[in-house]
Short mmCIF file of C-alpha atoms in Angstrom, two decimals:
data_model
loop_
_atom_site.label_atom_id
_atom_site.label_comp_id
_atom_site.label_asym_id
_atom_site.label_seq_id
_atom_site.Cartn_x
_atom_site.Cartn_y
_atom_site.Cartn_z
CA MET A 1 -2.00 -47.81 -38.48
CA ASN A 2 -4.53 -46.34 -40.88
CA LEU A 3 -7.01 -49.05 -39.93
CA LEU A 4 -6.59 -48.15 -36.25
CA LYS A 5 -7.16 -44.46 -37.02
CA LYS A 6 -10.21 -45.34 -39.11
CA PHE A 7 -11.57 -47.53 -36.32
CA ALA A 8 -10.98 -44.77 -33.78
CA GLY A 9 -12.76 -42.30 -36.05
CA ASP A 10 -15.66 -44.69 -36.57
CA ARG A 11 -15.98 -45.17 -32.82
CA LYS A 12 -16.49 -41.43 -32.38
CA ASN A 13 -19.37 -41.55 -34.86
CA ILE A 14 -21.10 -44.52 -33.22
CA LYS A 15 -24.40 -43.42 -31.77
CA PHE A 16 -25.56 -44.83 -28.43
CA SER A 17 -29.09 -44.11 -27.26
CA ILE A 18 -29.86 -42.94 -23.75
CA ALA A 19 -31.89 -46.10 -23.14
CA LEU A 20 -28.89 -48.22 -24.12
CA LYS A 21 -26.56 -46.22 -21.88
CA ALA A 22 -28.93 -46.41 -18.92
CA THR A 23 -29.38 -50.15 -19.47
CA ALA A 24 -25.61 -50.62 -19.62
CA ILE A 25 -25.10 -48.60 -16.43
CA TYR A 26 -27.71 -50.44 -14.40
CA THR A 27 -26.70 -53.82 -15.81
CA SER A 28 -23.08 -53.12 -14.89
CA MET A 29 -24.08 -52.04 -11.39
CA PHE A 30 -26.26 -55.10 -10.84
CA GLY A 31 -23.58 -57.36 -12.30
CA LEU A 32 -20.92 -55.87 -10.04
CA LEU A 33 -23.13 -56.25 -6.99
CA LEU A 34 -24.04 -59.82 -7.93
CA ALA A 35 -20.41 -60.71 -8.62
CA ALA A 36 -19.33 -59.27 -5.27
CA THR A 37 -22.07 -61.18 -3.45
CA VAL A 38 -21.29 -64.48 -5.16
CA GLY A 39 -17.55 -63.96 -4.72
CA PHE A 40 -17.85 -63.20 -1.04
CA LEU A 41 -20.16 -66.14 -0.41
CA SER A 42 -17.78 -68.41 -2.30
CA TRP A 43 -14.89 -67.13 -0.20
CA ALA A 44 -16.82 -67.68 3.05
CA ILE A 45 -17.82 -71.19 2.01
CA THR A 46 -14.25 -72.01 1.07
CA ILE A 47 -12.89 -70.72 4.39
CA ARG A 48 -15.48 -72.72 6.30
CA ALA A 49 -14.65 -75.83 4.31
CA VAL A 50 -10.96 -75.42 5.14
CA HIS A 51 -11.79 -75.16 8.83
CA MET A 52 -14.08 -78.16 8.66
CA ARG A 53 -11.31 -80.25 7.08
CA HIS A 54 -9.00 -79.10 9.84
CA LEU A 55 -11.59 -80.08 12.48
CA ASP A 56 -12.07 -83.48 10.86
CA SER A 57 -8.33 -84.04 10.93
CA VAL A 58 -8.09 -83.08 14.62
CA ALA A 59 -11.15 -85.13 15.53
CA SER A 60 -9.79 -88.16 13.65
CA MET A 61 -6.51 -87.96 15.55
CA VAL A 62 -8.30 -87.70 18.91
CA GLU A 63 -10.61 -90.56 17.94
CA GLU A 64 -7.66 -92.70 16.91
CA ARG A 65 -5.91 -92.12 20.23
CA LEU A 66 -8.95 -92.97 22.29
CA LYS A 67 -9.92 -96.06 20.29
CA HIS A 68 -6.54 -97.66 20.80
CA GLY A 69 -6.24 -96.62 24.43
CA ARG A 70 -3.35 -94.27 23.89
CA GLY A 71 -4.92 -91.21 25.42
CA GLN A 72 -3.10 -91.39 28.75
CA ASP A 73 0.31 -90.54 27.34
CA PHE A 74 -1.02 -87.78 24.98
CA ASP A 75 -1.15 -84.11 25.98
CA PHE A 76 -4.62 -83.20 24.68
CA ASP A 77 -4.46 -79.74 26.22
CA ALA A 78 -1.30 -78.73 24.37
CA PHE A 79 -2.65 -80.36 21.23
CA ALA A 80 -5.88 -78.33 21.48
CA LYS A 81 -4.06 -75.06 22.04
CA ALA A 82 -1.66 -75.73 19.18
CA ASN A 83 -4.53 -76.37 16.78
CA LYS A 84 -6.70 -73.55 18.22
CA VAL A 85 -9.56 -75.89 19.01
CA TYR A 86 -11.61 -76.82 22.04
CA ILE A 87 -11.89 -80.58 22.75
CA GLU A 88 -14.62 -82.05 24.88
CA ILE A 89 -14.62 -85.80 25.72
CA ARG A 90 -17.74 -87.09 27.46
CA TYR A 91 -17.79 -90.63 28.88
CA GLU A 92 -21.39 -91.83 28.90
CA HIS A 93 -21.16 -94.66 31.45
CA GLU A 94 -19.17 -92.65 33.94
CA GLY A 95 -20.97 -89.38 33.33
CA THR A 96 -17.68 -87.49 33.31
CA THR A 97 -16.52 -84.85 30.87
CA LEU A 98 -12.95 -83.89 30.08
CA THR A 99 -12.16 -80.56 28.37
CA PHE A 100 -8.97 -79.40 26.73
CA GLY A 101 -8.06 -76.00 25.33
CA LYS A 102 -9.80 -72.71 25.86
CA LYS A 103 -13.55 -72.89 25.59
CA PRO A 104 -15.00 -70.34 23.15
CA GLY A 105 -17.06 -67.64 24.76
CA GLY A 106 -20.26 -65.97 23.60
CA LYS A 107 -23.05 -67.39 21.50
CA GLY A 108 -21.28 -67.56 18.19
CA ASN A 109 -21.97 -70.15 15.58
CA TYR A 110 -18.70 -72.07 15.97
CA ALA A 111 -17.77 -74.78 13.54
CA ASN A 112 -17.64 -78.16 15.27
CA THR A 113 -17.60 -81.87 14.64
CA VAL A 114 -18.76 -84.75 16.83
CA ARG A 115 -17.35 -88.29 16.86
CA SER A 116 -18.70 -91.30 18.76
CA ILE A 117 -16.24 -93.86 20.13
CA ASP A 118 -17.87 -97.21 20.81
CA ARG A 119 -15.48 -99.26 22.89
CA PRO A 120 -16.78 -102.36 24.71
CA CYS A 121 -15.75 -101.13 28.09
CA ARG A 122 -15.98 -97.41 27.62
CA LYS A 123 -18.22 -95.40 25.26
CA ALA A 124 -17.36 -91.76 24.65
CA THR A 125 -18.46 -88.78 22.59
CA VAL A 126 -15.78 -86.44 21.28
CA THR A 127 -16.70 -82.86 20.31
CA VAL A 128 -14.09 -80.68 18.62
CA VAL A 129 -14.90 -76.97 18.28
CA ASP A 130 -12.94 -74.58 16.05
CA CYS A 131 -12.21 -71.50 18.16
CA GLU A 132 -11.48 -69.31 15.07
CA SER A 133 -14.41 -70.19 12.86
CA ILE A 134 -16.66 -67.67 14.58
CA SER A 135 -14.23 -64.80 13.86
CA ILE A 136 -13.40 -65.69 10.28
CA ALA A 137 -16.36 -67.56 8.83
CA GLY A 138 -18.89 -66.06 11.23
CA ASN A 139 -18.01 -62.45 11.95
CA ILE A 140 -16.57 -61.75 8.53
CA SER A 141 -19.33 -63.56 6.66
CA ALA A 142 -21.99 -61.63 8.55
CA THR A 143 -20.84 -58.23 9.81
CA GLY A 144 -17.98 -57.92 7.35
CA PHE A 145 -20.18 -58.90 4.45
CA LEU A 146 -22.75 -56.26 5.40
CA VAL A 147 -20.04 -53.61 5.68
CA ILE A 148 -18.49 -54.55 2.34
CA LEU A 149 -21.90 -54.78 0.71
CA SER A 150 -22.87 -51.34 2.07
CA ALA A 151 -19.60 -49.86 0.83
CA LEU A 152 -20.09 -51.47 -2.56
CA LEU A 153 -23.63 -50.12 -2.79
CA LEU A 154 -22.34 -46.66 -1.89
CA VAL A 155 -19.64 -46.81 -4.57
CA ILE A 156 -22.13 -48.07 -7.16
CA SER A 157 -24.65 -45.35 -6.23
CA ILE A 158 -22.04 -42.58 -6.48
CA SER A 159 -20.68 -43.96 -9.76
CA GLY A 160 -24.18 -44.28 -11.17
CA ALA A 161 -25.05 -40.74 -10.11
CA LEU A 162 -21.90 -39.39 -11.76
CA LEU A 163 -22.57 -41.31 -14.97
CA ILE A 164 -26.21 -40.19 -15.09
CA ARG A 165 -25.12 -36.61 -14.41
CA LYS A 166 -22.66 -36.83 -17.28
CA MET A 167 -25.39 -38.19 -19.55
CA MET A 168 -27.73 -35.36 -18.53
CA ARG A 169 -25.08 -32.64 -18.90
CA PRO A 170 -26.49 -31.40 -22.26
CA ILE A 171 -29.86 -30.78 -20.58
CA TYR A 172 -28.18 -28.82 -17.77
CA ASN A 173 -26.25 -26.85 -20.41
CA MET A 174 -29.45 -26.17 -22.33
CA THR A 175 -31.12 -24.92 -19.16
CA ALA A 176 -28.18 -22.62 -18.41
CA ALA A 177 -28.05 -21.42 -22.02
CA ALA A 178 -31.78 -20.71 -22.08
CA ARG A 179 -31.47 -18.69 -18.88
CA SER A 180 -28.51 -16.70 -20.17
CA ILE A 181 -30.07 -15.81 -23.54
CA SER A 182 -30.98 -12.16 -23.94
CA ALA A 183 -31.26 -9.66 -26.74
CA LYS A 184 -27.77 -8.42 -25.86
CA ASP A 185 -26.14 -11.86 -26.13
CA LEU A 186 -27.41 -14.56 -28.48
CA SER A 187 -23.99 -16.15 -28.99
CA ARG A 188 -24.29 -18.83 -26.28
CA ARG A 189 -24.23 -22.40 -27.64
CA ILE A 190 -24.25 -25.90 -26.16
CA ASP A 191 -21.18 -28.11 -26.45
CA THR A 192 -22.06 -31.31 -28.33
CA VAL A 193 -18.55 -32.76 -28.66
CA HIS A 194 -18.81 -35.17 -25.71
CA SER A 195 -22.22 -36.59 -26.53
CA ASN A 196 -23.48 -38.90 -29.25
CA ASP A 197 -27.07 -39.77 -28.42
CA GLU A 198 -30.56 -38.27 -28.46
CA LEU A 199 -29.38 -35.47 -26.18
CA LYS A 200 -26.80 -34.50 -28.80
CA GLU A 201 -29.59 -34.28 -31.39
CA LEU A 202 -31.61 -32.17 -28.95
CA ALA A 203 -28.60 -29.93 -28.28
CA GLU A 204 -27.90 -29.55 -32.01
CA THR A 205 -31.57 -28.70 -32.61
CA PHE A 206 -31.41 -26.15 -29.79
CA ASN A 207 -28.21 -24.65 -31.24
CA GLY A 208 -29.85 -24.50 -34.67
CA MET A 209 -32.82 -22.68 -33.18
CA LEU A 210 -30.46 -20.18 -31.54
CA ASP A 211 -28.64 -19.73 -34.86
CA ARG A 212 -31.92 -18.89 -36.59
CA ILE A 213 -33.01 -16.56 -33.79
CA GLN A 214 -29.64 -14.79 -33.82
CA ALA A 215 -29.65 -14.48 -37.62
CA SER A 216 -33.21 -13.14 -37.58
CA TYR A 217 -32.42 -10.70 -34.78
CA GLU A 218 -29.26 -9.45 -36.48
CA GLN A 219 -31.13 -9.15 -39.77
CA GLN A 220 -33.82 -7.14 -38.01
CA LYS A 221 -31.21 -4.86 -36.43
CA ARG A 222 -29.54 -4.31 -39.81
CA PHE A 223 -32.93 -3.72 -41.40
CA VAL A 224 -33.86 -1.05 -38.84
CA SER A 225 -30.41 0.54 -39.04
CA ASP A 226 -30.35 0.58 -42.85
CA ALA A 227 -33.95 1.79 -43.09
CA SER A 228 -33.19 4.61 -40.66
CA HIS A 229 -30.14 5.55 -42.70
CA GLU A 230 -32.07 5.51 -45.97
CA LEU A 231 -34.90 7.60 -44.52
CA ARG A 232 -32.48 10.08 -42.98
CA THR A 233 -31.19 11.21 -46.39
CA PRO A 234 -34.51 12.36 -47.94
CA LEU A 235 -35.64 13.83 -44.63
CA SER A 236 -32.41 15.83 -44.39
CA VAL A 237 -32.83 17.05 -47.96
CA ILE A 238 -36.48 18.00 -47.37
CA SER A 239 -35.55 19.79 -44.15
CA GLY A 240 -32.74 21.68 -45.87
CA TYR A 241 -34.86 22.86 -48.78
CA ALA A 242 -37.76 23.72 -46.44
CA ASN A 243 -35.45 26.00 -44.47
CA LEU A 244 -34.14 27.48 -47.71
CA LEU A 245 -37.70 28.02 -48.91
CA ARG A 246 -38.73 29.67 -45.65
CA ARG A 247 -35.73 31.97 -45.72
CA TRP A 248 -35.46 32.99 -49.39
CA GLY A 249 -38.53 31.56 -51.13
CA SER A 250 -40.68 34.66 -50.92
CA GLU A 251 -37.96 36.85 -52.39
CA ASP A 252 -36.39 34.59 -55.01
CA PRO A 253 -38.75 32.67 -57.35
CA GLU A 254 -35.86 30.55 -58.62
CA VAL A 255 -35.02 29.37 -55.10
CA ARG A 256 -38.70 28.72 -54.45
CA ASP A 257 -39.19 26.62 -57.57
CA GLU A 258 -35.98 24.63 -57.00
CA SER A 259 -36.87 23.98 -53.36
CA VAL A 260 -40.40 22.83 -54.16
CA GLU A 261 -39.10 20.57 -56.94
CA LYS A 262 -36.50 18.96 -54.66
CA ILE A 263 -38.98 18.53 -51.82
CA VAL A 264 -41.44 16.80 -54.17
CA GLU A 265 -38.64 14.61 -55.57
CA GLU A 266 -37.37 13.53 -52.16
CA THR A 267 -40.91 13.00 -50.91
CA GLU A 268 -41.50 10.63 -53.82
CA ASN A 269 -38.24 8.81 -53.07
CA MET A 270 -39.23 8.49 -49.42
CA LYS A 271 -42.70 7.28 -50.37
CA GLN A 272 -41.20 4.63 -52.63
CA LEU A 273 -38.80 3.55 -49.88
CA VAL A 274 -41.59 3.27 -47.30
CA GLU A 275 -43.73 1.26 -49.73
CA ARG A 276 -40.86 -1.15 -50.31
CA LEU A 277 -40.20 -1.44 -46.59
CA LEU A 278 -43.86 -2.26 -46.01
CA PHE A 279 -43.78 -4.79 -48.84
CA LEU A 280 -40.78 -6.57 -47.32
CA ALA A 281 -42.34 -6.44 -43.85
CA ARG A 282 -45.47 -8.16 -45.18
CA ALA A 283 -43.27 -10.64 -47.02
CA ASP A 284 -41.37 -11.50 -43.83
CA GLN A 285 -44.63 -11.94 -41.93
CA GLN A 286 -46.06 -14.01 -44.80
CA THR A 287 -49.06 -11.72 -45.10
CA GLN A 288 -48.30 -10.46 -48.62
CA LEU A 289 -51.10 -11.81 -50.80
CA ILE A 290 -50.39 -13.34 -54.20
CA SER A 291 -53.28 -13.62 -56.67
CA PHE A 292 -52.53 -16.30 -59.26
CA GLU A 293 -54.34 -16.08 -62.57
CA ARG A 294 -53.80 -17.02 -66.18
CA PHE A 295 -52.94 -13.90 -68.19
CA ASN A 296 -51.25 -12.82 -71.41
CA VAL A 297 -47.73 -11.95 -70.27
CA SER A 298 -46.84 -10.77 -73.81
CA ASN A 299 -49.36 -7.95 -73.52
CA LEU A 300 -48.07 -7.07 -70.03
CA ILE A 301 -44.43 -6.80 -71.18
CA ASP A 302 -45.49 -4.81 -74.24
CA SER A 303 -47.34 -2.32 -71.99
CA ILE A 304 -44.31 -2.00 -69.69
CA THR A 305 -42.05 -1.42 -72.70
CA GLU A 306 -44.22 1.42 -73.99
CA ASP A 307 -44.24 3.05 -70.54
CA THR A 308 -40.45 2.77 -70.38
CA LYS A 309 -40.06 4.44 -73.76
CA LEU A 310 -42.11 7.39 -72.53
CA ILE A 311 -40.19 7.67 -69.25
CA SER A 312 -36.68 7.21 -70.63
CA ARG A 313 -36.40 9.01 -73.97
CA GLU A 314 -32.61 9.22 -73.64
CA HIS A 315 -32.21 5.43 -74.00
CA ALA A 316 -32.89 3.17 -76.94
CA VAL A 317 -35.57 0.83 -75.60
CA VAL A 318 -35.95 -2.25 -77.83
CA SER A 319 -38.45 -5.08 -77.36
CA GLU A 320 -38.50 -8.66 -78.65
CA ILE A 321 -41.85 -10.04 -77.53
CA GLU A 322 -43.23 -13.37 -78.69
CA PRO A 323 -46.99 -12.94 -79.09
CA GLY A 324 -49.54 -15.05 -77.25
CA VAL A 325 -47.36 -16.10 -74.31
CA PHE A 326 -49.49 -16.92 -71.27
CA LEU A 327 -48.40 -17.36 -67.65
CA THR A 328 -50.11 -18.37 -64.41
CA ALA A 329 -48.90 -15.82 -61.87
CA ASP A 330 -49.75 -12.57 -60.12
CA PRO A 331 -49.65 -9.96 -62.92
CA ALA A 332 -49.20 -7.03 -60.50
CA LEU A 333 -46.15 -8.64 -58.87
CA ILE A 334 -44.64 -9.70 -62.20
CA LYS A 335 -45.05 -6.11 -63.38
CA GLU A 336 -43.39 -4.86 -60.16
CA ALA A 337 -40.39 -7.17 -60.65
CA VAL A 338 -39.86 -6.23 -64.31
CA ARG A 339 -40.20 -2.51 -63.58
CA ALA A 340 -37.71 -2.72 -60.70
CA VAL A 341 -35.05 -4.19 -63.01
CA LEU A 342 -35.90 -1.67 -65.74
CA ASP A 343 -35.55 1.18 -63.22
CA ASN A 344 -32.02 -0.01 -62.46
CA SER A 345 -31.24 -0.27 -66.16
CA MET A 346 -32.40 3.31 -66.73
CA LYS A 347 -30.44 4.60 -63.72
CA TYR A 348 -27.14 2.92 -64.55
CA THR A 349 -27.17 3.01 -68.35
CA PRO A 350 -25.64 6.20 -69.77
CA PRO A 351 -27.65 8.33 -72.26
CA GLY A 352 -27.64 6.76 -75.70
CA GLY A 353 -27.31 3.27 -74.27
CA GLU A 354 -29.63 0.42 -75.17
CA ILE A 355 -32.17 -1.42 -73.01
CA ARG A 356 -33.57 -4.59 -74.55
CA ILE A 357 -36.70 -6.35 -73.23
CA SER A 358 -37.74 -9.79 -74.45
CA CYS A 359 -40.46 -12.30 -73.62
CA ARG A 360 -40.59 -15.84 -75.02
CA ARG A 361 -41.70 -19.38 -74.38
CA GLY A 362 -39.16 -21.90 -73.15
CA PRO A 363 -39.34 -25.65 -72.59
CA GLY A 364 -42.08 -25.82 -69.94
CA CYS A 365 -41.44 -22.25 -68.86
CA VAL A 366 -41.78 -18.56 -69.72
CA GLU A 367 -38.63 -16.42 -69.97
CA ILE A 368 -38.50 -12.65 -69.49
CA GLU A 369 -35.15 -11.04 -70.21
CA ILE A 370 -33.83 -7.50 -69.68
CA VAL A 371 -30.44 -6.56 -71.12
CA ASP A 372 -28.74 -3.18 -70.90
CA THR A 373 -25.43 -1.65 -71.94
CA GLY A 374 -24.95 0.15 -68.64
CA MET A 375 -22.12 0.33 -66.12
CA GLY A 376 -22.41 -3.34 -65.14
CA ILE A 377 -21.73 -5.00 -61.80
CA ALA A 378 -18.32 -5.97 -60.42
CA ASP A 379 -17.69 -9.67 -59.78
CA LYS A 380 -17.20 -9.06 -56.06
CA ASP A 381 -20.66 -7.46 -55.82
CA LEU A 382 -22.59 -10.16 -57.69
CA PRO A 383 -23.08 -12.56 -54.71
CA TYR A 384 -24.66 -9.77 -52.63
CA ILE A 385 -26.64 -7.87 -55.23
CA PHE A 386 -29.98 -9.27 -53.99
CA ASP A 387 -29.29 -8.52 -50.30
CA ARG A 388 -31.41 -5.86 -48.68
CA PHE A 389 -29.92 -2.36 -48.70
CA TYR A 390 -26.85 -3.60 -50.54
CA LYS A 391 -25.30 -1.10 -52.91
CA ALA A 392 -22.34 -1.82 -55.12
CA ASP A 393 -19.29 0.39 -54.70
CA ALA A 394 -19.80 1.82 -58.18
CA VAL A 395 -23.33 2.88 -57.24
CA ARG A 396 -22.17 4.48 -53.99
CA SER A 397 -19.37 6.38 -55.70
CA ARG A 398 -21.74 7.55 -58.38
CA GLY A 399 -24.26 8.75 -55.79
CA THR A 400 -27.31 7.68 -57.77
CA LYS A 401 -30.50 9.27 -56.49
CA GLY A 402 -33.41 7.12 -55.36
CA SER A 403 -31.40 3.95 -54.93
CA SER A 404 -32.35 2.28 -51.64
CA GLY A 405 -30.92 -1.16 -52.27
CA LEU A 406 -34.33 -2.78 -51.82
CA GLY A 407 -35.56 -3.17 -55.39
CA LEU A 408 -33.65 -6.33 -56.28
CA SER A 409 -34.50 -7.89 -52.89
CA ILE A 410 -38.17 -7.49 -53.78
CA VAL A 411 -37.52 -8.86 -57.28
CA LYS A 412 -35.89 -11.97 -55.83
CA TRP A 413 -38.76 -12.49 -53.39
CA ILE A 414 -41.38 -12.18 -56.15
CA VAL A 415 -39.61 -14.62 -58.47
CA GLU A 416 -39.02 -17.18 -55.71
CA ARG A 417 -42.66 -17.03 -54.59
CA HIS A 418 -43.62 -17.91 -58.15
CA SER A 419 -41.22 -20.90 -58.01
CA GLY A 420 -39.11 -19.13 -60.60
CA GLU A 421 -35.42 -18.57 -61.14
CA ILE A 422 -33.27 -15.47 -61.70
CA ARG A 423 -30.16 -15.64 -63.85
CA LEU A 424 -27.80 -12.70 -63.64
CA GLU A 425 -24.90 -12.02 -65.97
CA SER A 426 -22.91 -8.81 -65.72
CA LYS A 427 -19.52 -7.39 -66.47
CA LEU A 428 -18.26 -4.10 -65.17
CA GLY A 429 -18.37 -1.51 -67.95
CA SER A 430 -20.22 -3.76 -70.41
CA GLY A 431 -23.77 -4.10 -69.12
CA THR A 432 -26.08 -6.50 -67.33
CA ARG A 433 -28.48 -9.30 -68.30
CA PHE A 434 -31.38 -10.32 -66.05
CA THR A 435 -33.35 -13.42 -67.02
CA PHE A 436 -36.55 -14.45 -65.21
CA ILE A 437 -37.62 -18.06 -65.73
CA PHE A 438 -41.14 -18.91 -64.55
CA PRO A 439 -42.62 -22.43 -64.72
CA ASP A 440 -45.66 -22.65 -66.98
CA THR A 441 -48.19 -24.52 -64.82
CA ARG A 442 -51.10 -23.81 -67.22
CA ASN A 443 -53.45 -23.49 -64.27
CA THR A 444 -56.46 -21.45 -65.41
CA GLU A 445 -57.97 -21.06 -61.92
CA THR A 446 -57.62 -17.75 -60.12
CA THR A 447 -56.33 -18.24 -56.58
CA GLU A 448 -55.30 -15.86 -53.85
CA ARG A 449 -53.09 -16.90 -50.95
CA PRO A 450 -50.54 -15.36 -48.58
CA ALA A 451 -46.93 -15.77 -49.60
#
């Protein structure tokens, strides 16, 4: 039973090409037509042979009667009618002809046999004609055969058309799907269950293309929606403080200073958001340039660490930098990635917490690590932390200013374009560890190319 199920399953996976199917269809049609022709001809020949044997038997009996002079007491007319034949006896010396039975009419090709009787006193020629041979072996083998052949050709043509239509169904479905696709509905797909040939591959490729188009379109819609939402917040804040400044700013210096400070702060947040949106737009269009060069990454990380200490005096910023570590990469983008992670560490690490930055050589690679003792990331948020505009629940509830959910998306893009790897370890309430691993290609040439 299991073998039968396995065989049935294997049969479903067998792939038949269109050429093989078409060859099988036309071979079957030709074979059926040839078999019908041969069969019908064989039948007609057999029927004619049966009638010829019957004629020979009748002719032999007539010949026997005449040879032995027993024709006078024999009723040839009744004999002819009983055997459905026409008998003609022609006496050569006398020039007389005797006929028995009903003579066939028309110009049909009747089966007949002729016997010569050579008697000393009376020579005769006997002709026996089968009255039915024209209707069975003649009419049927000619008119009937043409009718049957025409009907067979019609059946074969219809069957072939249906089979070809079934084979071409995926193309018809693709045409209908292509016509029905619009920005409002990208969910249409082609059924590939009933096909297992090149058309199935074409349909699967078409479905895959639609999947990518739909995913890209939905991603674009989410991007526009999320970007609009993120821009709405600073614009609302700026508008609110501008109205407050217009109403009370001239009378209350405290209101004026607070409003100006908030407007500047939100303007900076909006500027940063727009810059990141433009960065990701260039990345999606593969127009973001990457300038690879050999540089001292130890010095770069040391400079970033010093800047961080000046910016975030409320955190203990510690560095562990191995001197003389070189890397072939884009220094500006590496700096952008490290700063983006450090910004998150400063935002989500409480005052007095520690932020540790390290840079070291690895086996065939360079490792940059940032560890903090901040709020950490929940397990359920880890798979989505690099998605655009994604914010963990803890971040949303905390209401952290300046968090757009784009920083880590940019970090991931930068690391991947350098053929690197990001390792993320985090536990809610204990802190987070980011590790960048870049391959050390030791290429000293400076190159610039679009990502």
